[in-house]
Every structure is written in C-alpha cells, then in structure tokens.
Short mmCIF file of C-alpha atoms in Angstrom, two decimals:
data_model
loop_
_atom_site.label_atom_id
_atom_site.label_comp_id
_atom_site.label_asym_id
_atom_site.label_seq_id
_atom_site.Cartn_x
_atom_site.Cartn_y
_atom_site.Cartn_z
CA MET A 146 57.56 12.23 147.59
CA THR A 147 54.28 14.05 147.97
CA THR A 148 52.87 16.67 145.65
CA ASN A 149 53.47 19.32 148.28
CA ASP A 150 57.14 18.39 148.38
CA ASP A 151 57.35 18.77 144.58
CA ASP A 152 55.91 22.30 144.82
CA GLU A 153 58.57 23.30 147.36
CA ALA A 154 61.51 21.81 145.40
CA VAL A 155 64.21 24.27 144.33
CA GLY A 156 66.62 23.69 141.44
CA TYR A 157 67.36 24.41 137.78
CA ARG A 158 64.64 26.69 136.43
CA ARG A 159 62.76 26.32 139.71
CA PRO A 160 63.33 29.42 141.88
CA PRO A 161 61.93 29.51 145.40
CA ARG A 162 58.17 29.80 145.35
CA HIS A 163 58.12 33.13 147.19
CA SER A 164 60.19 34.76 144.44
CA GLN A 165 58.07 33.46 141.59
CA PHE A 166 55.47 35.62 139.81
CA GLN A 167 52.23 35.51 141.74
CA LYS A 168 48.95 35.09 139.90
CA GLY A 169 46.99 38.34 139.67
CA ARG A 170 49.91 40.48 140.78
CA SER A 171 52.23 42.62 138.63
CA GLY A 172 55.90 41.86 138.51
CA ASN A 173 56.54 45.63 138.68
CA PRO A 174 54.26 46.94 141.42
CA LEU A 175 55.64 50.49 141.14
CA GLY A 176 54.83 50.68 137.45
CA ARG A 177 56.96 51.75 134.51
CA PRO A 178 59.11 54.82 135.29
CA ARG A 179 58.28 57.97 133.40
CA LYS A 180 60.48 58.84 130.44
CA ARG A 181 62.90 61.64 131.30
CA ARG A 182 62.88 64.40 128.72
CA SER A 183 66.18 66.12 128.06
CA ALA A 184 66.17 69.88 128.32
CA ASP A 185 65.84 71.76 125.01
CA LEU A 186 68.90 74.00 125.34
CA ALA A 187 68.25 75.74 122.03
CA ALA A 188 64.76 76.71 123.17
CA ILE A 189 66.16 78.05 126.44
CA LEU A 190 68.69 80.25 124.62
CA ASP A 191 66.12 81.43 122.07
CA THR A 192 63.57 82.48 124.67
CA PRO A 193 63.27 86.29 124.56
CA VAL A 194 63.78 88.30 127.71
CA SER A 195 61.99 91.48 128.72
CA VAL A 196 64.18 94.59 128.97
CA THR A 197 63.50 98.30 129.20
CA ARG A 198 64.64 100.50 126.28
CA GLY A 199 63.76 104.14 126.08
CA GLY A 200 61.53 103.77 129.11
CA ARG A 201 59.43 101.06 127.45
CA PRO A 202 59.50 97.28 128.05
CA VAL A 203 60.49 95.30 124.96
CA ASP A 204 61.29 91.66 124.25
CA MET A 205 64.91 91.07 123.23
CA HIS A 206 66.72 87.96 122.04
CA GLN A 207 69.09 86.69 124.72
CA LYS A 208 72.00 86.73 122.28
CA GLU A 209 71.34 90.38 121.46
CA LEU A 210 71.25 91.28 125.15
CA GLU A 211 74.54 89.42 125.69
CA LEU A 212 76.30 91.13 122.78
CA ARG A 213 75.09 94.57 123.80
CA GLN A 214 76.50 94.07 127.29
CA PHE A 215 79.89 93.12 125.84
CA LEU A 216 79.68 96.00 123.34
CA LYS A 217 79.14 98.49 126.16
CA LYS A 218 82.22 97.16 127.98
CA GLY A 219 84.25 96.96 124.76
CA LEU A 220 83.65 100.60 123.84
CA ALA A 221 84.82 101.48 127.35
CA GLY A 222 88.17 99.82 126.52
CA HIS A 223 87.70 96.29 127.91
CA LEU A 224 89.92 94.19 125.61
CA PRO A 225 88.50 90.73 126.54
CA SER A 226 85.02 91.99 125.60
CA ILE A 227 86.30 93.26 122.23
CA ALA A 228 88.05 89.93 121.61
CA TYR A 229 84.87 87.98 122.40
CA LEU A 230 82.75 90.17 120.11
CA PHE A 231 85.10 89.63 117.17
CA GLU A 232 85.15 85.88 117.86
CA GLU A 233 81.35 85.87 117.59
CA PHE A 234 81.39 88.08 114.49
CA GLU A 235 83.87 85.75 112.78
CA LYS A 236 82.00 82.62 113.90
CA TYR A 237 78.72 83.80 112.37
CA GLY A 238 80.19 85.38 109.22
CA ALA A 239 79.60 88.98 110.25
CA LEU A 240 83.07 90.37 109.44
CA PRO A 241 83.50 92.26 106.15
CA ALA A 242 85.56 90.46 103.52
CA SER A 243 86.88 93.65 101.98
CA LYS A 244 90.37 94.96 102.70
CA ARG A 245 88.82 98.38 103.35
CA ILE A 246 87.10 99.50 106.53
CA ASP A 247 85.95 103.11 106.56
CA GLY A 248 88.54 105.38 108.11
CA LEU A 249 91.37 102.82 108.06
CA VAL A 250 93.92 101.74 105.49
CA LEU A 251 95.75 98.40 105.40
CA LEU A 252 99.25 98.35 103.95
CA PRO A 253 100.81 95.05 102.84
CA SER A 254 104.01 94.50 104.82
CA ASN A 255 104.96 90.99 103.67
CA ASP A 256 104.75 91.76 99.95
CA MET A 257 106.97 94.84 100.05
CA PRO A 258 109.19 96.73 102.50
CA GLU A 259 107.24 98.75 105.02
CA GLU A 260 108.91 102.02 103.94
CA MET A 261 107.92 101.36 100.32
CA ALA A 262 104.31 100.68 101.30
CA MET A 263 104.14 103.91 103.28
CA TRP A 264 105.64 105.93 100.40
CA LEU A 265 102.94 104.59 98.09
CA PHE A 266 100.24 105.41 100.62
CA LEU A 267 101.45 108.99 101.13
CA ASN A 268 102.17 109.73 97.45
CA VAL A 269 99.72 107.55 95.49
CA GLY A 270 96.86 106.82 97.85
CA ARG A 271 95.23 103.81 99.45
CA PRO A 272 95.77 100.34 97.97
CA PRO A 273 95.25 98.47 95.72
CA TRP A 274 98.06 99.87 93.57
CA SER A 275 98.66 99.26 89.88
CA PRO A 276 101.93 97.72 88.61
CA ARG A 277 102.90 101.22 87.41
CA ASP A 278 102.36 102.64 90.91
CA VAL A 279 104.38 99.82 92.45
CA THR A 280 107.20 100.51 89.97
CA ARG A 281 107.26 104.16 91.10
CA GLY A 282 107.35 103.11 94.73
CA ARG A 283 110.10 100.58 94.06
CA THR A 284 112.23 103.18 92.26
CA GLU A 285 111.86 105.73 95.05
CA TYR A 286 112.54 103.16 97.74
CA LEU A 287 115.70 101.84 96.08
CA LYS A 288 117.10 105.39 95.81
CA HIS A 289 117.18 105.74 99.59
CA ARG A 290 117.68 102.11 100.69
CA SER A 291 120.41 101.56 103.25
CA GLU A 292 122.84 98.64 103.25
CA GLU A 293 121.08 97.14 106.25
CA ASP A 294 117.73 97.36 104.44
CA ARG A 295 119.25 95.76 101.34
CA ARG A 296 120.39 92.72 103.33
CA TRP A 297 116.99 92.50 105.00
CA ASP A 298 115.19 92.70 101.64
CA GLU A 299 117.31 89.87 100.25
CA HIS A 300 116.39 87.78 103.26
CA MET A 301 112.64 88.54 102.99
CA LYS A 302 112.45 88.12 99.17
CA TYR A 303 109.60 90.63 98.81
CA PRO A 304 107.46 89.87 95.71
CA ALA A 305 106.98 93.58 94.97
CA LEU A 306 110.77 93.99 94.67
CA GLU A 307 111.55 90.79 92.78
CA ASP A 308 108.55 90.64 90.40
CA PRO A 309 108.42 93.55 87.89
CA GLY A 310 104.77 92.73 87.12
CA TYR A 311 103.65 92.47 90.73
CA ARG A 312 99.94 93.25 91.12
CA MET A 313 97.95 93.48 94.33
CA ALA A 314 94.97 91.16 94.69
CA VAL A 315 91.73 92.37 96.27
CA PRO A 316 89.27 89.92 97.88
CA ASP A 317 85.83 89.71 96.30
CA ASP A 318 83.29 91.57 98.40
CA THR A 319 80.44 91.60 95.88
CA ALA A 320 78.58 88.43 96.96
CA PRO A 321 75.19 89.37 98.45
CA ARG A 322 74.51 88.24 101.98
CA ARG A 323 71.35 86.24 102.52
CA ARG A 324 69.00 87.82 104.99
CA PRO A 325 66.75 85.70 107.23
CA LYS A 326 63.02 85.59 106.66
CA LYS A 327 60.80 87.84 108.71
CA GLY A 328 59.62 86.41 111.97
CA HIS A 329 61.87 84.29 114.16
CA ARG A 330 65.45 85.60 114.35
CA THR A 331 68.23 83.06 114.45
CA ILE A 332 71.36 83.63 116.54
CA LYS A 333 73.31 84.14 113.31
CA ALA A 334 70.90 86.88 112.21
CA VAL A 335 71.15 88.56 115.62
CA VAL A 336 74.97 88.59 115.53
CA GLN A 337 75.07 89.92 111.96
CA ASP A 338 72.55 92.65 112.75
CA ILE A 339 74.62 93.78 115.76
CA ALA A 340 77.82 93.81 113.67
CA GLU A 341 76.20 95.90 110.89
CA GLU A 342 74.30 98.27 113.18
CA ARG A 343 75.12 101.93 112.47
CA HIS A 344 76.33 104.31 115.20
CA SER A 345 76.59 108.10 114.99
CA THR A 346 79.81 109.25 116.64
CA THR A 347 82.57 111.85 116.43
CA ILE A 348 86.17 110.96 115.54
CA ASP A 349 88.89 113.63 115.46
CA GLY A 350 86.22 116.33 115.54
CA GLN A 351 84.32 114.94 112.55
CA ALA A 352 80.85 113.39 112.65
CA CYS A 353 80.89 109.75 111.48
CA ASP A 354 78.34 107.02 110.87
CA LEU A 355 80.09 103.71 111.59
CA THR A 356 79.07 100.09 111.90
CA THR A 357 79.68 98.25 115.17
CA VAL A 358 82.71 96.50 113.63
CA GLU A 359 84.21 99.81 112.46
CA LEU A 360 83.51 101.46 115.80
CA LEU A 361 85.28 98.68 117.70
CA VAL A 362 88.24 98.77 115.30
CA HIS A 363 88.63 102.51 115.86
CA ALA A 364 88.46 102.05 119.65
CA LEU A 365 91.08 99.31 119.43
CA ASN A 366 93.30 101.25 117.05
CA ARG A 367 93.37 104.29 119.36
CA ARG A 368 94.72 102.11 122.16
CA ARG A 369 97.24 100.49 119.79
CA LEU A 370 98.60 103.87 118.67
CA ALA A 371 98.79 104.89 122.32
CA GLY A 372 101.36 102.14 122.85
CA GLU A 373 99.30 99.23 124.22
CA VAL A 374 100.86 96.03 122.90
CA ARG A 375 97.83 93.91 123.87
CA ALA A 376 95.63 96.09 121.67
CA ALA A 377 98.12 95.77 118.78
CA ARG A 378 98.17 91.99 119.10
CA LEU A 379 94.40 91.79 119.19
CA LEU A 380 94.05 94.05 116.14
CA ASN A 381 96.52 91.92 114.18
CA LYS A 382 94.67 88.77 115.26
CA ILE A 383 91.34 90.25 114.14
CA TYR A 384 92.58 91.19 110.67
CA ARG A 385 94.76 88.18 109.89
CA PRO A 386 92.09 85.49 109.25
CA TYR A 387 90.28 87.33 106.46
CA LEU A 388 93.05 89.53 105.08
CA ASP A 389 95.79 86.96 104.50
CA THR A 390 94.06 85.90 101.25
CA GLY A 391 94.38 89.41 99.90
CA ALA A 392 98.01 89.97 98.99
CA GLY A 393 100.63 87.25 98.91
CA VAL A 394 101.33 85.64 102.26
CA GLY A 395 99.60 88.43 104.16
CA GLY A 396 101.02 90.79 106.74
CA TYR A 397 99.39 94.18 107.09
CA ILE A 398 99.88 97.48 108.87
CA VAL A 399 96.65 99.14 109.98
CA LEU A 400 96.64 102.95 109.90
CA PRO A 401 94.03 105.73 109.93
CA GLU A 402 93.31 107.33 106.55
CA THR A 403 94.80 110.54 107.95
CA ALA A 404 98.00 108.75 108.98
CA THR A 405 101.21 110.74 109.29
CA PRO A 406 104.78 109.42 108.94
CA GLU A 407 105.09 109.69 112.73
CA MET A 408 102.06 107.41 113.17
CA TYR A 409 103.61 104.97 110.72
CA VAL A 410 106.93 104.86 112.57
CA ARG A 411 105.10 104.33 115.87
CA SER A 412 103.06 101.54 114.30
CA ILE A 413 106.20 99.73 113.12
CA GLU A 414 107.79 100.10 116.54
CA LEU A 415 104.76 98.49 118.17
CA ARG A 416 104.75 95.62 115.68
CA ASN A 417 108.47 95.02 116.13
CA GLN A 418 107.98 95.04 119.89
CA GLU A 419 105.25 92.44 119.48
CA ASN A 420 107.31 90.19 117.20
CA ASP A 421 110.63 90.89 118.97
CA GLN A 422 112.27 91.75 115.63
CA PRO A 423 115.81 93.10 115.92
CA ARG A 424 115.53 95.22 112.75
CA SER A 425 115.22 98.93 113.50
CA SER A 426 112.27 100.99 112.27
CA ALA A 427 113.32 103.55 109.69
CA ALA A 428 111.21 106.53 108.72
CA PRO A 429 109.45 106.23 105.34
CA VAL A 430 111.33 107.55 102.34
CA LYS A 431 110.27 110.90 101.01
#
C-alpha cells in the first residue's frame, strides 16, 4: 500500500480528508456568534414618559401615568378600574391599617348582632366601644329581641353576647412608614404617593380634603347604597384583608358617619342579598 493510499484511508478516528480541519483555516469560518442580551424589563418600565400637565411638558413615571388613568376611570364609576387600583394599593402596602377612614364607620357584624352594633353607633358613637358601652348595648338589644333573633344569636354564638368582658380590639396604626430617599422613585413609592395624595372635593354639600383611597371608598360606597351589588361585593373585598384582624373573626358593615337607620337597613339588605342569607333584616332597636 502506498503512502497516498494511507492518506486516503477512512476508519476509526480517521474521517474523510475533506472534512478534516485544514491547516491555516478556521473551523468556524463565520466566527463566534454575538451574545444575545436579554431585555431589561425593569428599565423599560422605569423609563419616564413625557406628558403635558397644566400646559407644560413634564416627565412622569410610567406607573404614575398608569394609575392616574385608572383613577380617572374609577372616579367616573368604572368598577374594574377601582378593583385594580385597590389591588395595587394592597400589593405595595398603601392601604391604611386603621379601622377608621375619614367619613366612614365600620361596625363589627360577626362579633355582635347587627341591630346591637347599630344601636351602639347611634347612641354611643363610633367604635371602639368599652366593655361598659357593650353592656349597655347588650341590655337594650335583649329588651327588644324577637324569638327569631334569639334562635339566630344562639346559632351565631356572638362573643359580645356570650362574653361579659368582651372588648373590641383596634389594629396598631402607629408604626411610621419608611419614605424612599430623594432621587429615583421606585414603583412602590409611586403607588404609595398616589394612594396618599390629597384631593379637595365636596361631599353632601361639605368641602372635604380626602386621600385617593378615601375618595375611591366614598365613590364605591355611594354606588353600594344605591343598590349595586357588585359595588357592595367589591367594598367588602377591599376591607376584609386588613380589617379581619381587628375584632374577632371579622365581618363589618361600612356606613357613612352621618348614617341613618334607613341607610343601615338598606346596607343589611344588600349584604343579605350578596350572601343569600334567609334571615330578614330588622330595623335597629331604639
């Protein structure tokens, strides 16, 4: 066998000569492909956009622009926009922890009968109530309790009826909120600033200065009292996550500070309609 024949031989670890690396030539003639850089989504969302406010161009965070668009629709009565805003407020810790929002009162309805809670509100004032106040409310309620209500109370086992020393608990709202440093605004800071922004408005003929959260709650509550079940469900959903830690197992009725017994009865009817409860709504005891 000649030397030339040996060079052309093909076998184990001897690929055909034409497919072997050639001297002086690269095995990758096209070169190494460039590294593909993934898009920086956070940078895209943080890039400010130019908008016109008061006739002047200003740079605004994209999150702020988004929330303001939803706020405009929400104040016009668009329930999905209101729901989205409260989801964002809750997500970024912008909802108040207190059981009190200016202009509204929250009555515990799982700790005591609804009629008893309303009597305390009308005759004592807004909660929290002292054990002495609760004793007064219990005494007045039991004077006028019907047989149907008695059976219902035994079924519900209300703590305020069964525990002579019942005391309402109030969530701690004294912890200071950390504010971001000056300069770059994070999305969390943007959401919190929108939630706490003050708005001058008029409610029932009176001038008010409300935060965005309070303004949305008032808009939602007006629709709830007008008989819109979707608004009632959304309002209950908004309050439940951060109010259930307040008194017992939770359950609250949301009413304006200037609530009347008629408003209360209507509120109970809406809640019963939502929960499909067979128990009738009785007027609060006098």
